[in-house]
């Protein structure tokens, strides 16, 4: 019998034996062979408490140092006029991460390994290579956050950054998943210090609600404001989240039986992260509107000092603590996502259930990235604020590529069997990808042609997008009528279905059209990244 679910034995793809066994969450344990029905609300709540973790951690971890700095920049330079972007990101977060939930629970392997095995090493290098570069730069921004936050209290970065780096390694390499997850929940709790920040700065409710619901940008859409919108998207919905949550679900030993609980964990996390982000924008906007600091964002440390000057009540210190907390949980999550991916790529043990002696490569990769990223921050004269914004924008530019691979995997019946995407989910995800591409295209165009009217360009591209949706809808309608109806699999069978060993699966074959499309996407992203670099240098020269 299969040791995971009690079904007839089928060779699974699970690489690390530490990924089998009881679920040992921060707030409870679920036995490996637990098949009891949860019929009462109390039983369901206790189960949710044991499962909750990967979704909340990945979402709150996404409100990292770069996130806090980007939201503060939006509030300082544009007031409340960019708040409307945040509610729109909730469905993006939930749709993307729900697909990751199914992949992790059903396959039992990480995102990097699935891409390598299903699409080959070339496309694996395309996807995972981008991840490694982006994650390393993101980890550097977390230590920028550590430096700026503790500088507020008079602590030198040459003291704060090495201590934070050492604490990260010690906290992660305990050999206990439950202990690590409890550490993360402490940081999640500290994240709610944004509430007293809002109480002290008391932003007006009317403008706040209007900013949440009425699209617009103070001063109109320009290449600079588009860059910041993409940075907000990139810091709120980052590619590393896909890799982290899938591997963390596998490491926590969550199986298809518990998918609905992990979905609830993910939705809860998305609401918490958008709530905190909205409050940060509102706090900074309320504090700086009409002052000399309005429109003059430099970095998050400057925001803390400005809050202390204009609001008082210890708000500067609270903001610095929020920034420090965000930096630590962000560094822990992003570095762990990369270490998981390294373990997937090289077939090494990669589990928080293992000690350092049992998983030297896993923890060694984690330590190496932390040390190198911390070292970058200690370079004298580095433009820390610009680096932070640029990295978040880079995440936004690379997100469509990550989402495309996610979509391909979630439509692979060899991988997900009865858990593949429904048609409506594919439509929603495709719309998300196309809008993200449109935004990066606007950034490219405005970088090349600085005098272009962004509003006219956006309307023209939106028209092209709508025409493309109409054409795609017509094709789908015709094809759907020709396809045989999909056989529905009973829920009981779905709850015990796991992906077989990867070497037993037939490699998916791409049509010529899909292959050409993927090469075009790759070429487009290379150009977009280069132009983003040009824009970042341009902004740096004007500082």
mmCIF file of N, CA, C and O in Angstrom, residues 63 79 93 119 140 150 220 227 295 342 346 456 500 543:
data_model
loop_
_atom_site.group_PDB
_atom_site.id
_atom_site.type_symbol
_atom_site.label_atom_id
_atom_site.label_comp_id
_atom_site.label_asym_id
_atom_site.label_seq_id
_atom_site.Cartn_x
_atom_site.Cartn_y
_atom_site.Cartn_z
ATOM 1 N N UNK A 63 5.431 40.883 1.376
ATOM 2 C CA UNK A 63 5.518 42.260 1.882
ATOM 3 C C UNK A 63 6.875 42.428 2.552
ATOM 4 O O UNK A 63 6.985 42.707 3.742
ATOM 5 N N UNK A 79 0.718 59.909 -3.477
ATOM 6 C CA UNK A 79 -0.410 59.976 -2.557
ATOM 7 C C UNK A 79 -1.194 58.670 -2.541
ATOM 8 O O UNK A 79 -0.615 57.583 -2.493
ATOM 9 N N UNK A 93 -3.035 37.117 -7.122
ATOM 10 C CA UNK A 93 -2.376 36.319 -6.088
ATOM 11 C C UNK A 93 -3.059 34.974 -5.903
ATOM 12 O O UNK A 93 -2.410 33.914 -5.891
ATOM 13 N N UNK A 119 9.876 19.879 -19.397
ATOM 14 C CA UNK A 119 10.168 20.699 -20.575
ATOM 15 C C UNK A 119 11.620 20.631 -21.026
ATOM 16 O O UNK A 119 11.974 21.214 -22.047
ATOM 17 N N UNK A 140 19.376 40.685 -1.696
ATOM 18 C CA UNK A 140 20.183 41.876 -1.426
ATOM 19 C C UNK A 140 19.301 43.026 -0.948
ATOM 20 O O UNK A 140 19.675 43.776 -0.030
ATOM 21 N N UNK A 150 17.816 49.569 10.841
ATOM 22 C CA UNK A 150 18.616 49.683 12.063
ATOM 23 C C UNK A 150 19.490 50.927 12.061
ATOM 24 O O UNK A 150 19.914 51.393 13.130
ATOM 25 N N UNK A 220 -0.747 62.040 -13.898
ATOM 26 C CA UNK A 220 -0.955 61.297 -15.137
ATOM 27 C C UNK A 220 0.025 60.142 -15.296
ATOM 28 O O UNK A 220 1.027 60.042 -14.585
ATOM 29 N N UNK A 227 6.582 52.519 -14.326
ATOM 30 C CA UNK A 227 7.633 51.732 -13.668
ATOM 31 C C UNK A 227 7.232 51.390 -12.241
ATOM 32 O O UNK A 227 7.401 50.248 -11.785
ATOM 33 N N UNK A 295 6.632 63.637 -2.944
ATOM 34 C CA UNK A 295 7.229 63.487 -4.264
ATOM 35 C C UNK A 295 8.731 63.338 -4.266
ATOM 36 O O UNK A 295 9.350 63.318 -5.330
ATOM 37 N N UNK A 342 17.506 24.853 -5.821
ATOM 38 C CA UNK A 342 18.816 24.225 -5.979
ATOM 39 C C UNK A 342 18.729 22.728 -5.679
ATOM 40 O O UNK A 342 19.293 21.896 -6.405
ATOM 41 N N UNK A 346 19.576 19.842 -8.496
ATOM 42 C CA UNK A 346 20.761 18.985 -8.351
ATOM 43 C C UNK A 346 20.471 17.663 -7.641
ATOM 44 O O UNK A 346 21.389 16.887 -7.370
ATOM 45 N N UNK A 456 -2.682 57.408 -24.575
ATOM 46 C CA UNK A 456 -3.054 56.978 -25.930
ATOM 47 C C UNK A 456 -2.487 55.589 -26.213
ATOM 48 O O UNK A 456 -3.169 54.714 -26.767
ATOM 49 N N UNK A 500 2.518 9.964 -10.625
ATOM 50 C CA UNK A 500 3.495 8.865 -10.610
ATOM 51 C C UNK A 500 4.921 9.405 -10.735
ATOM 52 O O UNK A 500 5.142 10.601 -10.946
ATOM 53 N N UNK A 543 19.016 61.654 -10.116
ATOM 54 C CA UNK A 543 18.878 61.821 -8.667
ATOM 55 C C UNK A 543 19.727 63.005 -8.191
ATOM 56 O O UNK A 543 20.831 63.190 -8.640
#
